[in-house]
Coordinates of C-alpha atoms and ligand atoms in Angstrom, one line a residue:
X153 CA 69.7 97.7 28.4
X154 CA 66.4 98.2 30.6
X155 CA 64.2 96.3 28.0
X156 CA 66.5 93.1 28.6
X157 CA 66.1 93.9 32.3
X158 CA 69.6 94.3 32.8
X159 CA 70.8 96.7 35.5
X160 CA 73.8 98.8 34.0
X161 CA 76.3 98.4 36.2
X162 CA 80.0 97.9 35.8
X163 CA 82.6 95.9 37.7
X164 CA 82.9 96.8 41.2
X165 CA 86.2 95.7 41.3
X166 CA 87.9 96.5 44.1
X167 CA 91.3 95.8 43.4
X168 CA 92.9 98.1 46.3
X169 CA 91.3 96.1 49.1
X170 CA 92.5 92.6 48.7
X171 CA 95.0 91.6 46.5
X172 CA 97.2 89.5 44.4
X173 CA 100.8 88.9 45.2
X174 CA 102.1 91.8 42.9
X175 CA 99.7 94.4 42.1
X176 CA 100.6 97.8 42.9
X177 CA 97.9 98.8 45.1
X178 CA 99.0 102.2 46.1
X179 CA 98.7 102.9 42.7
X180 CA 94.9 102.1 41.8
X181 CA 92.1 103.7 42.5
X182 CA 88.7 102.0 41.5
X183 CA 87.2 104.6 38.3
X184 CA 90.7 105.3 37.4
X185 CA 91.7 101.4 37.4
X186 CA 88.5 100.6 35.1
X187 CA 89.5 102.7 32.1
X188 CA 93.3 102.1 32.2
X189 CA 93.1 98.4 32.6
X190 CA 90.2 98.7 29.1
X191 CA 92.6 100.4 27.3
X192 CA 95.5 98.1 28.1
X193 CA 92.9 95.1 27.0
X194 CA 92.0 97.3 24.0
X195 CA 95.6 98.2 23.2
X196 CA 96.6 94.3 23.5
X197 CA 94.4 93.1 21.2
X198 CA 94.5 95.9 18.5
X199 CA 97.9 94.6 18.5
X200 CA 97.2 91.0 18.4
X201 CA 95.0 91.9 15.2
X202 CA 98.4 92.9 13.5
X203 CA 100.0 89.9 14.7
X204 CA 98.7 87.5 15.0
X205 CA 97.8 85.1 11.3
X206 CA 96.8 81.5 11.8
X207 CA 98.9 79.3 10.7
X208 CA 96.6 78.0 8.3
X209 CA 96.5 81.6 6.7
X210 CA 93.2 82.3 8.5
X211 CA 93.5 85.9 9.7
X212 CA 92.0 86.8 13.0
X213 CA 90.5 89.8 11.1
X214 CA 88.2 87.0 9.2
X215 CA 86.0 87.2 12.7
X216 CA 82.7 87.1 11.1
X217 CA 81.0 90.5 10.4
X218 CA 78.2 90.3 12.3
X219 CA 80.2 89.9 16.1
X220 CA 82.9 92.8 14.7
X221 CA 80.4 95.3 14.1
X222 CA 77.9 94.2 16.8
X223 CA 80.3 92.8 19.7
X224 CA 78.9 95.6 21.8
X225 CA 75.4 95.4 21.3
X226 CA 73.3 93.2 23.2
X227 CA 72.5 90.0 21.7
X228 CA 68.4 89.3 21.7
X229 CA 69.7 85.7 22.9
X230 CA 71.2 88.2 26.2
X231 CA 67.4 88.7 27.1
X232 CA 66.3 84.9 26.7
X233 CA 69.0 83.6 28.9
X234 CA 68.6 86.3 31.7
X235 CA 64.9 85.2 31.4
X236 CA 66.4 81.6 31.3
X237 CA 68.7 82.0 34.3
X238 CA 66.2 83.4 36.6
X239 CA 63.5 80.6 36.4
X240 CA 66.6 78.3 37.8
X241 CA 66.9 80.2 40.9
X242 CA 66.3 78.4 44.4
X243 CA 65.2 79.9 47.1
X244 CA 65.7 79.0 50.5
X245 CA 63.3 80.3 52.9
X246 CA 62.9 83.4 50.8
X247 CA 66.2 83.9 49.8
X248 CA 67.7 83.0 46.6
X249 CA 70.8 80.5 47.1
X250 CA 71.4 78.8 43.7
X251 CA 70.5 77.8 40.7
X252 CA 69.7 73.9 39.4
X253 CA 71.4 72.3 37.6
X254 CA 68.8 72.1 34.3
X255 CA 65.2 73.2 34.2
X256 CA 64.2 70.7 31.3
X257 CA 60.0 70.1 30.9
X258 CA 61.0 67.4 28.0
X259 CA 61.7 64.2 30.4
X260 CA 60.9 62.9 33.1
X261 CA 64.3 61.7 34.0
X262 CA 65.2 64.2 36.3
X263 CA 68.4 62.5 38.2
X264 CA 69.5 65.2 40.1
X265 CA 69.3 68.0 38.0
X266 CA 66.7 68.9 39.8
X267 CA 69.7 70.0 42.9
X268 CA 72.0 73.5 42.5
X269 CA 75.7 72.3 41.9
X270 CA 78.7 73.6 43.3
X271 CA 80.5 73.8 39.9
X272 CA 77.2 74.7 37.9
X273 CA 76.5 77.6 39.8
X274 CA 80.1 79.1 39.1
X275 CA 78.9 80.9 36.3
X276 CA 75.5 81.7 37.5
X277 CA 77.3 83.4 40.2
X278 CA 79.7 85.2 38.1
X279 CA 76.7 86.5 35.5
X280 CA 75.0 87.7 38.8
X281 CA 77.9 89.5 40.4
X282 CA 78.7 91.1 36.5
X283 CA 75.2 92.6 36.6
X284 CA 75.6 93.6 40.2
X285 CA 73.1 91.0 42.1
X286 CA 75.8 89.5 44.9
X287 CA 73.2 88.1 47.5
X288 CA 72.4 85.3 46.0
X289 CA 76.1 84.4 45.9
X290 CA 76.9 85.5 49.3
X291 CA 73.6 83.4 50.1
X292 CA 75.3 80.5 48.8
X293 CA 78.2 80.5 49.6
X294 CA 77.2 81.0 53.5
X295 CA 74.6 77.8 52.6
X296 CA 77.2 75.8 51.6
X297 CA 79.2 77.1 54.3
X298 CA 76.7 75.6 56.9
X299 CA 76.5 72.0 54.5
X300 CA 79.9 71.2 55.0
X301 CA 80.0 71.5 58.8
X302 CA 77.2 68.6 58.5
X303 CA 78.7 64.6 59.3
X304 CA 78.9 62.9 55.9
X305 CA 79.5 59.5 55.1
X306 CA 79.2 56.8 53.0
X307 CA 77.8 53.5 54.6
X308 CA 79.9 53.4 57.6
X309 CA 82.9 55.2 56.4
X310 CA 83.2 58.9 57.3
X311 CA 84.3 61.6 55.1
X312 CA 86.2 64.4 55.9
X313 CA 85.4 67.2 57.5
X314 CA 86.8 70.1 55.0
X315 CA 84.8 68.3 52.1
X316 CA 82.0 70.7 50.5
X317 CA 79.2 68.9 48.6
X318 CA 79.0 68.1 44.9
X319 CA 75.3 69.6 45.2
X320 CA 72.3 70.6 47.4
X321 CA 68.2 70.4 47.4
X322 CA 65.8 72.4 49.1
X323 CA 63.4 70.8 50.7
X324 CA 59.8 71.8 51.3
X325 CA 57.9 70.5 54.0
X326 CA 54.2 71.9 53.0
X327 CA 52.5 70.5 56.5
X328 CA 55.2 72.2 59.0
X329 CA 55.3 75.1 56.2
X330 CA 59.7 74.9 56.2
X331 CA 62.9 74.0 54.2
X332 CA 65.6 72.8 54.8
X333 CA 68.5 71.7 52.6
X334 CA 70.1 68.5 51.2
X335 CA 73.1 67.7 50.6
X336 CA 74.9 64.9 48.1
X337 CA 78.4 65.0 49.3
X338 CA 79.6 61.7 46.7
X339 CA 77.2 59.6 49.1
X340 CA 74.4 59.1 46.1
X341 CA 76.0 60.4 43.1
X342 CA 76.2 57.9 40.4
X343 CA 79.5 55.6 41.2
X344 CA 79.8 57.4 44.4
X345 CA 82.2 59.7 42.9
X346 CA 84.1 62.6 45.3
X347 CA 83.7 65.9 44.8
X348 CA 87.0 67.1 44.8
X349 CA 86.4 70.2 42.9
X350 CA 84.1 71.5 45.1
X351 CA 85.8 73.2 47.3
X352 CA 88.6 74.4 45.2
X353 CA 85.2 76.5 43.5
X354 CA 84.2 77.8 47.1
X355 CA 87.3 79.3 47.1
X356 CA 87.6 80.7 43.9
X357 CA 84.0 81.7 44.2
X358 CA 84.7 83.9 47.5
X359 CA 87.5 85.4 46.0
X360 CA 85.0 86.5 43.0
X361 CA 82.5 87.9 44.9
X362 CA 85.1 89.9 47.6
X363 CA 86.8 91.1 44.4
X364 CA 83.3 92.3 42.6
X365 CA 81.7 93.9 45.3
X366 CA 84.5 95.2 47.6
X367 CA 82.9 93.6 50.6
X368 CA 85.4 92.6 52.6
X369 CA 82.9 91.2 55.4
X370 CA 81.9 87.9 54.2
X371 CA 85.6 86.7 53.7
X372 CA 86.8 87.8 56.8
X373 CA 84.1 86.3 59.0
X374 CA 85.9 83.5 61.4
X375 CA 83.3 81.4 59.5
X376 CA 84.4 82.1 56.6
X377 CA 87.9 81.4 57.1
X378 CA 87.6 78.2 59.1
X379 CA 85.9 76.5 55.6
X380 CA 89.0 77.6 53.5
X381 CA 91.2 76.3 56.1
X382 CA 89.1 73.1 56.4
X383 CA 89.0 72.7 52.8
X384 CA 93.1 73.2 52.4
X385 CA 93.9 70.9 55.1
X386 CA 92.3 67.9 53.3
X387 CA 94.9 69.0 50.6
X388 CA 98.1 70.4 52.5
X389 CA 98.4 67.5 54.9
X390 CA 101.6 65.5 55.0
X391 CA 101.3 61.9 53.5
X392 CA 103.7 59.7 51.6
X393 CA 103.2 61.4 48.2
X394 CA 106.5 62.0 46.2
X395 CA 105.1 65.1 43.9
X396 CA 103.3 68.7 44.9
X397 CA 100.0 67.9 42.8
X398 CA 97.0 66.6 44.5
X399 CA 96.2 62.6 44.2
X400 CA 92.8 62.0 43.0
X401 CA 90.1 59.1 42.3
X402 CA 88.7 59.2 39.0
X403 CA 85.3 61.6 38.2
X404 CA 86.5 64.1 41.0
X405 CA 85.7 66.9 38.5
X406 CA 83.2 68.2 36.0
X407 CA 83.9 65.1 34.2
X408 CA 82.1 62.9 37.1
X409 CA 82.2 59.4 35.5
X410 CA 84.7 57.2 34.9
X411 CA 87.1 58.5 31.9
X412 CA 90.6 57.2 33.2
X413 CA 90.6 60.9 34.3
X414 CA 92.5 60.1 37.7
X415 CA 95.8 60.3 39.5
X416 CA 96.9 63.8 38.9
X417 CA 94.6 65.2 36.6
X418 CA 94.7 69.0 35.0
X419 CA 91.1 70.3 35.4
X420 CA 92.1 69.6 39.9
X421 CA 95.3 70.8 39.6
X422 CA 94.9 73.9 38.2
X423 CA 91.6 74.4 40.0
X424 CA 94.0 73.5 43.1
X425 CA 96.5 76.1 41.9
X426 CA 94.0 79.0 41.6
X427 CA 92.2 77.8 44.8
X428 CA 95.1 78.2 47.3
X429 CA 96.5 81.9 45.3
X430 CA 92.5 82.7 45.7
X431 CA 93.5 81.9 49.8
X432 CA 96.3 83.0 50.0
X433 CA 94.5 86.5 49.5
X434 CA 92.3 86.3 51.6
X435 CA 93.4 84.2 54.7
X436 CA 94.3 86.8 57.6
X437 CA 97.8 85.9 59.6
X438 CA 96.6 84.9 62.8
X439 CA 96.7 82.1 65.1
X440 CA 96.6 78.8 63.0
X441 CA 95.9 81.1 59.7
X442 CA 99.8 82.1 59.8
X443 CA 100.4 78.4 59.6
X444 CA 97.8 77.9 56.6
X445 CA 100.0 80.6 54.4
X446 CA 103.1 79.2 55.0
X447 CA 102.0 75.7 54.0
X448 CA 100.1 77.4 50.5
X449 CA 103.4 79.3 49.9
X450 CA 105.5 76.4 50.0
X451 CA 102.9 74.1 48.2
X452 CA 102.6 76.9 45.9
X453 CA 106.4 77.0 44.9
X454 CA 106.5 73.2 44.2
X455 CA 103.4 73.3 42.3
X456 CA 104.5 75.9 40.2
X457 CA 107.3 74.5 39.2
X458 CA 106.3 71.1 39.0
X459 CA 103.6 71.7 36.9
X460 CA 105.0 74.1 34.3
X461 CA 108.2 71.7 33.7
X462 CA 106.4 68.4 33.5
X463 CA 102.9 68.8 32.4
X464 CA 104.0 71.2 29.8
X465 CA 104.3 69.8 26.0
X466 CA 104.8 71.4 22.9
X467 CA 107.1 70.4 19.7
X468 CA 110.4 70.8 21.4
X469 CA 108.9 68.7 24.1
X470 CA 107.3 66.2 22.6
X471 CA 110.5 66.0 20.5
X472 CA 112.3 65.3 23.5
X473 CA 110.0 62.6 25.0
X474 CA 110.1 61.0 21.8
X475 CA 113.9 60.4 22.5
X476 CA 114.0 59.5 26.2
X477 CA 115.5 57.3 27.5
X478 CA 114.1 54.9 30.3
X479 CA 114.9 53.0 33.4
X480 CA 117.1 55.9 34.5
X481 CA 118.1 55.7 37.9
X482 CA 119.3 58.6 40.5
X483 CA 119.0 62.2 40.6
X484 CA 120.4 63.3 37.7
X485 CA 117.8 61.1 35.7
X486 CA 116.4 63.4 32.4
X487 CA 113.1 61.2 32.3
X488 CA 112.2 61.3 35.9
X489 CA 108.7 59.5 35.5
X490 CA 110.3 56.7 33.3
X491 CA 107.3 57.4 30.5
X492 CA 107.9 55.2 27.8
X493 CA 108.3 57.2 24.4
X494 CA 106.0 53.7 23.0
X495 CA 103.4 55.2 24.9
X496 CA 103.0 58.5 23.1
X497 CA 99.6 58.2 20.8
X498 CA 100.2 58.6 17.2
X499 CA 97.7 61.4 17.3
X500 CA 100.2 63.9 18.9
X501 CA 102.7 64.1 16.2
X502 CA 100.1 65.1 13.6
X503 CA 98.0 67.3 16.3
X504 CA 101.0 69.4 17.9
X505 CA 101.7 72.5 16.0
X506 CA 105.5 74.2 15.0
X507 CA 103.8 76.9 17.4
X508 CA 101.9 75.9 20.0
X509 CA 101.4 73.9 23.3
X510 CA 99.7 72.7 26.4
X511 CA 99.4 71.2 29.6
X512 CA 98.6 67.3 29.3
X513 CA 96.0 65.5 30.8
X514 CA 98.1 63.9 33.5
X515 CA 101.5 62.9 34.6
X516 CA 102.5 60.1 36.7
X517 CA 104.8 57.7 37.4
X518 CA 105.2 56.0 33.8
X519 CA 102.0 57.9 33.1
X520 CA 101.4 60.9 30.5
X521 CA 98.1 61.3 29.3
X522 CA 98.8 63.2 26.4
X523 CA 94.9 64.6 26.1
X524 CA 94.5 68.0 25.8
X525 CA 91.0 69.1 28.2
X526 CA 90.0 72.7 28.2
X527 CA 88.8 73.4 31.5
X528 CA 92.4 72.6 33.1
X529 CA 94.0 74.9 30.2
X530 CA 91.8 77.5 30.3
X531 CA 92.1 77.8 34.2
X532 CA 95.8 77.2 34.0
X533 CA 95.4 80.8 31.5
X534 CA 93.5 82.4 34.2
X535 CA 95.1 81.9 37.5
X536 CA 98.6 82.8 35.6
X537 CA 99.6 78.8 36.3
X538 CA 100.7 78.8 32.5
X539 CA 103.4 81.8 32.2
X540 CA 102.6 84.4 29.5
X541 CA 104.6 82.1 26.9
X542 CA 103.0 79.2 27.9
X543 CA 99.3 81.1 27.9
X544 CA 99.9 82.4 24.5
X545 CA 100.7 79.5 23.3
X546 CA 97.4 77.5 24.7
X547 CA 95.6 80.1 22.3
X548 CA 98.0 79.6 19.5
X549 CA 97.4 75.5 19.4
X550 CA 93.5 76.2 19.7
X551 CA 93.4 78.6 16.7
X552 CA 95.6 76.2 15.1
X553 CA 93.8 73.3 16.2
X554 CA 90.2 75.6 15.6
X555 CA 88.2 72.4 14.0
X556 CA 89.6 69.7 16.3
X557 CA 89.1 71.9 19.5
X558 CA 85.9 74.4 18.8
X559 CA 84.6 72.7 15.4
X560 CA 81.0 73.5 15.2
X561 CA 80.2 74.3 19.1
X562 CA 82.5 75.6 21.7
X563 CA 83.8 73.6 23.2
X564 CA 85.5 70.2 23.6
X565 CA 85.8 68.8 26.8
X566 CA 88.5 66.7 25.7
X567 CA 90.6 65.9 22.3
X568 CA 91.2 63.4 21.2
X569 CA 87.7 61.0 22.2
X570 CA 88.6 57.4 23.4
X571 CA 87.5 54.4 20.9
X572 CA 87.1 50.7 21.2
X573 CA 89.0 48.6 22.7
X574 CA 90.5 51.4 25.0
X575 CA 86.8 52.7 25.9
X576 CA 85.8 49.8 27.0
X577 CA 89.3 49.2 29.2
X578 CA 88.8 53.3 30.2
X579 CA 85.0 54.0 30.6
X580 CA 84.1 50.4 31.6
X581 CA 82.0 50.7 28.5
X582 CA 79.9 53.5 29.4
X583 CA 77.5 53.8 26.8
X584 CA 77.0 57.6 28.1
X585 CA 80.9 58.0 27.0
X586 CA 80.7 56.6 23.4
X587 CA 83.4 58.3 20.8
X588 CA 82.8 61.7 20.7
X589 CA 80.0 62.0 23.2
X590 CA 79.5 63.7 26.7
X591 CA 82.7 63.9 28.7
X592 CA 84.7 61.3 25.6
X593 CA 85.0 64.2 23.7
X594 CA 81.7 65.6 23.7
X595 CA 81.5 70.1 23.0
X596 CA 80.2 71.8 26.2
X597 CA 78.8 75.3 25.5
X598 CA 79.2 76.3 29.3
X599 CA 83.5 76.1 28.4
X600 CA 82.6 79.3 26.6
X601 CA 82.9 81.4 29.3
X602 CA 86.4 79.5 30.4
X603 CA 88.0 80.2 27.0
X604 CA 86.1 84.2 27.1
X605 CA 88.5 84.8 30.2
X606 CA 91.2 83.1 28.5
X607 CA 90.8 85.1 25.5
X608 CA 90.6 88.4 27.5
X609 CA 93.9 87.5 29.9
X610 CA 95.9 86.6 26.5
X611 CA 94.9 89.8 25.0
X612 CA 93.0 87.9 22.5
X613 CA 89.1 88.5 22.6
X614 CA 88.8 87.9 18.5
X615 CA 89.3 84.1 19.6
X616 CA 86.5 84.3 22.1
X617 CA 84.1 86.3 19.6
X618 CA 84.5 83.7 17.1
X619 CA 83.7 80.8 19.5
X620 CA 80.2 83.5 20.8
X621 CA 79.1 83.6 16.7
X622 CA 79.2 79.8 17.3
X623 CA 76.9 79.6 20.0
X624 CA 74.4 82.5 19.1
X625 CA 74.1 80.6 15.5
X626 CA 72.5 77.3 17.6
X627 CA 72.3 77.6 21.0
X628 CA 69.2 79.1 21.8
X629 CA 67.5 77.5 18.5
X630 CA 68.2 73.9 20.2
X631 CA 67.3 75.4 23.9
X632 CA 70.4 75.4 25.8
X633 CA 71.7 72.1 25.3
X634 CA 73.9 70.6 27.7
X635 CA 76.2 69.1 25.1
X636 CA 76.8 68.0 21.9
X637 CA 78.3 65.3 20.0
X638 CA 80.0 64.3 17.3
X639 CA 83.7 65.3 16.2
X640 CA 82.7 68.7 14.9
X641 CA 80.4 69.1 18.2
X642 CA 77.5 69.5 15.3
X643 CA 74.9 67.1 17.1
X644 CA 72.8 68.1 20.3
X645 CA 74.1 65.4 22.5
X646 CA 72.4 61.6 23.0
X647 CA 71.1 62.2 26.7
X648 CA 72.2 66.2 26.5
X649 CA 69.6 68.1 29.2
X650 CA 67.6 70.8 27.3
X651 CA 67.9 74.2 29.4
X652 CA 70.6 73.2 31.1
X653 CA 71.9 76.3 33.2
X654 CA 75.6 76.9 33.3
X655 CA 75.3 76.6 29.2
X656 CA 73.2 79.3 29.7
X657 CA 74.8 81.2 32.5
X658 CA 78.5 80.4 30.6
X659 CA 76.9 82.3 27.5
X660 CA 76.2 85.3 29.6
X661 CA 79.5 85.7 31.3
X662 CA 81.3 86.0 28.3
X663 CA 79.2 88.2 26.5
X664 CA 79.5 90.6 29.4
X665 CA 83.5 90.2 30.0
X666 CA 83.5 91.0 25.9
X667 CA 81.6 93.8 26.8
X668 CA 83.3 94.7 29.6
X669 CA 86.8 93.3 29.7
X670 CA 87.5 94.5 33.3
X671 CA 85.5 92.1 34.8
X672 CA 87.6 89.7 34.6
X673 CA 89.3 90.8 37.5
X674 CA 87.2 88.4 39.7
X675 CA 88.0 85.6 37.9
X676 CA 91.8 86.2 36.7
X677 CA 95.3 86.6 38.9
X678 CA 98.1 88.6 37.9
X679 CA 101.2 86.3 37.5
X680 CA 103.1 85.8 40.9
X681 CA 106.5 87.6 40.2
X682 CA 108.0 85.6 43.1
X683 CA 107.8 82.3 40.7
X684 CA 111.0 81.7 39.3
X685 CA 111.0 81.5 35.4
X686 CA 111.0 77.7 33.9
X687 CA 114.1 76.3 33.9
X688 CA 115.3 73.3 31.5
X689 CA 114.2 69.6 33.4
X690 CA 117.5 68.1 33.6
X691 CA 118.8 71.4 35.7
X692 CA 115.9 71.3 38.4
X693 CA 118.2 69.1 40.7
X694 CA 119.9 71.4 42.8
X695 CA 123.5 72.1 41.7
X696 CA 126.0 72.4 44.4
Ligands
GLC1450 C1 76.9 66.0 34.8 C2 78.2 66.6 34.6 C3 78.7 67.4 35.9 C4 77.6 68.4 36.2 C5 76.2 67.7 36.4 C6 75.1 68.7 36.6 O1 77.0 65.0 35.8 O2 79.2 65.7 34.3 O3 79.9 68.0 35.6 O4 78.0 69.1 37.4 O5 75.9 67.0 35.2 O6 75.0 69.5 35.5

């Protein structure tokens, strides 16, 4: 461990202080909590080995030798990427406050990977916080604190005041010998796009580093509290809006380009989901706070529901869609959206497994995109969104689905890619966001750590290993690639950035919640008990 210039700590965390809805905190203490919750992770997925045969006959016991008899032995990729991770660290008068977003000596055309993103640092932050460095993330998190209290606008119109930015700069100013900080809130970023995800990742981020390190401080400062409240109040407020998910304009997200990936899509809902649980635990009850929880719990309820009914498919589903009917008027309507079974893709019959399912892409009024996106599935696995059926059966259509969904390189952004004549229509013929490519399908080595935490919730690290002997087989080889392409990911991608950080930072965190299963902890919430189980569509309007 000291020769990769690791420090050997464990998880620090502190489940007793701040919780989830339902975890028994009388009951844990912290050493005691480490080794029973291993040995429940242990126990879950010895168990799963029995199992737990792909459909296709491939037996999770085929993981490959090399990751079963050295999954706990550091990797000599471990000690390139640390090396990797630390040459992308910013410093802001001294202090470390992010990472960029690539540090790439092969082009010139930087863009502005040159700037530390909100959603890249994510797993930055998390591979600090698992090896027990938290100031850099409580650095940033109190910088991007101070960002979003700045005016931001766009020509003459004024954005909102909750809004954190889609990235930052340091500045040097070598004359008067100071920084100071830039930040792109949407108001240069290519197409102008919003940063919706932002802030959902403050959140979730906070909650991390509170969980991890026990300090209790930074969360409760009145600082602190006022950005969650500003960022949930650009979400929570009152507006025409029929449904409980959040309305967004297209490349909101990670996928930041134009990709017919608006209205309500996954990756912001679930993101939205986890955000306001990851509040909820840490908003205290007083003066307009009280007011905040209410609104989450409520918002919460209807979320829940709403999402687990209607953005859920699987066979029985899809079956059923395939027979709507449409134009159905009143309450006791079956189809409530009015989607037109025409509009189901011949790819879904062939691509949904007997066992299996997911949340689609999107669903709106005649709307379902039926794409299946990782990031939105993966987080829906982590903040308990999906229930436990519903989460193991997201890992049963990706082992069934392994060539479509991981091929070659962890791991799609999206399946299926868009082609022709509905590229053009969808991208606006983006010649970034050909077939197969970037975010149109494109395999993103940072999802790695998503599915890892996935994996480890489920009970199911084997999956996760599999996807690990992936990326140790290339990804150092073709220097940390940003993507790849191709419909077996097998290519590095057309424009991919060399170096790029979170593929390097995502590689870390899951090697270390494999080797330490507790950790994920920071990044996971128990399921809320309060939820009502899923109840058939046609009976969600209240029976008298
Ligand atoms: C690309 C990605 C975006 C990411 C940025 C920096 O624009 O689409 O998700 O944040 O690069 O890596």
């Amino acid at each position: 461990m000291e020769s990769l210039g690791l420090r050997a700590v464990g998880s620090h965390c502190s489940l007793s202080e701040m919780d989830d809805l339902d975890l028994n905190r009388a009951l844990l203490d912290r050493p005691r909590l480490k080794i029973e919750r291993k040995r429940s992770f242990d126990e879950r997925s010895m168990s799963e080995l029995s199992r737990h045969d792909s459909p296709r006959g491939r037996s999770v016991l085929d993981t490959p030798l090399s990751s079963a008899r050295n999954s706990f032995e550091p990797h000599p990729m471990m000690a390139e990427a640390w090396e990797a991770l630390r040459r992308s660290m910013v410093f802001f008068r001294g202090l470390p406050v992010g990472t960029l977003a690539a540090v790439d000596n092969t082009t010139d055309e930087v863009l502005n990977y040159d700037q530390v993103f909100v959603r890249d640092f994510v797993p930055s932050a998390l591979a600090f916080l698992m090896n027990g460095e938290s100031d850099i993330v409580k650095h940033f998190l109190l910088k991007t604190l101070q960002l979003q209290d700045s005016e931001k606008r766009v020509d003459r119109f004024k954005l909102g005041k909750g809004v954190m930015p889609a990235s930052f700069k340091v500045s040097h100013d070598p004359i008067r010998e100071t920084d100071h900080l830039v930040a792109d809130f949407g108001e240069t970023a290519i197409g102008r796009v919003a940063p919706v995800d932002s802030g959902f990742w403050w959140i979730i981020l906070l909650r991390a580093y509170t969980k991890s390190t026990g300090d209790l401080t930074l969360s409760e400062t009145p600082e602190c509290q006022k950005g969650m409240k500003l960022i949930l109040s650009l979400c929570l407020a009152e507006g025409f809006d029929t449904f409980p998910t959040l309305l967004c304009a297209d490349g909101c997200s990670m996928i930041d380009r134009r990709m017919g990936v608006y209205g309500y899509p996954i990756e912001i809902q679930a993101l939205f989901y986890m955000a306001l649980r990851c509040a909820l635990s840490m908003l205290k009850p007083d003066g307009d706070g009280r007011e905040c929880i209410e609104k989450i719990t409520k918002r919460l309820h209807a979320l829940t529901f709403h999402m687990r009914n209607y953005f859920w498919l699987d066979y029985q589903q899809l079956n059923d869609i395939y027979r709507y009917k449409t134009e159905e008027y009143s309450h006791t309507a079956v189809n409530k959206f009015n989607v037109m079974p025409d509009s189901i893709p011949d790819w879904v019959f062939d691509f949904m497994p007997l066992r299996g399912g997911y949340f689609v892409g999107n669903v709106g009024p005649a709307h379902m995109d039926f794409r299946w996106f990782a990031l939105g599935n993966c987080v829906s696995i982590m903040s308990s969104l999906a229930t436990p059926d519903q989460s193991m059966a997201i890992m049963d259509l990706l082992e069934h689905r392994w060539d479509e969904l991981v091929g070659e390189m962890p791991l799609k952004i999206c399946y299926p890619c868009l082609e022709g004549h509905e590229w053009r229509i969808v991208t606006g013929c983006d010649p970034k966001n050909t077939r197969w490519s970037y975010h149109n399908g494109g395999s993103w080595p940072v999802l790695l750590w998503q599915l890892t935490a996935a994996c480890i919730k489920t009970g199911r690290p084997q999956i996760a290993r599999r996807a690990v002997d992936l990326i140790e087989s290339r990804l150092h080889r073709d220097c940390w690639p940003e993507y790849y392409d191709g419909k077996l990911g097998r290519y590095v991608g057309k424009q991919a950035r060399k170096y790029q950080t979170w593929s390097i930072a995502g590689y870390l965190v899951a090697k270390m919640l494999l080797e330490d299963p507790s950790h994920i902890g920071m990044i996971s919430l128990e399921e809320d008990k309060l939820m009502k189980p899923v109840i058939k569509r046609s009976a969600s309007w209240p029976q008298l």
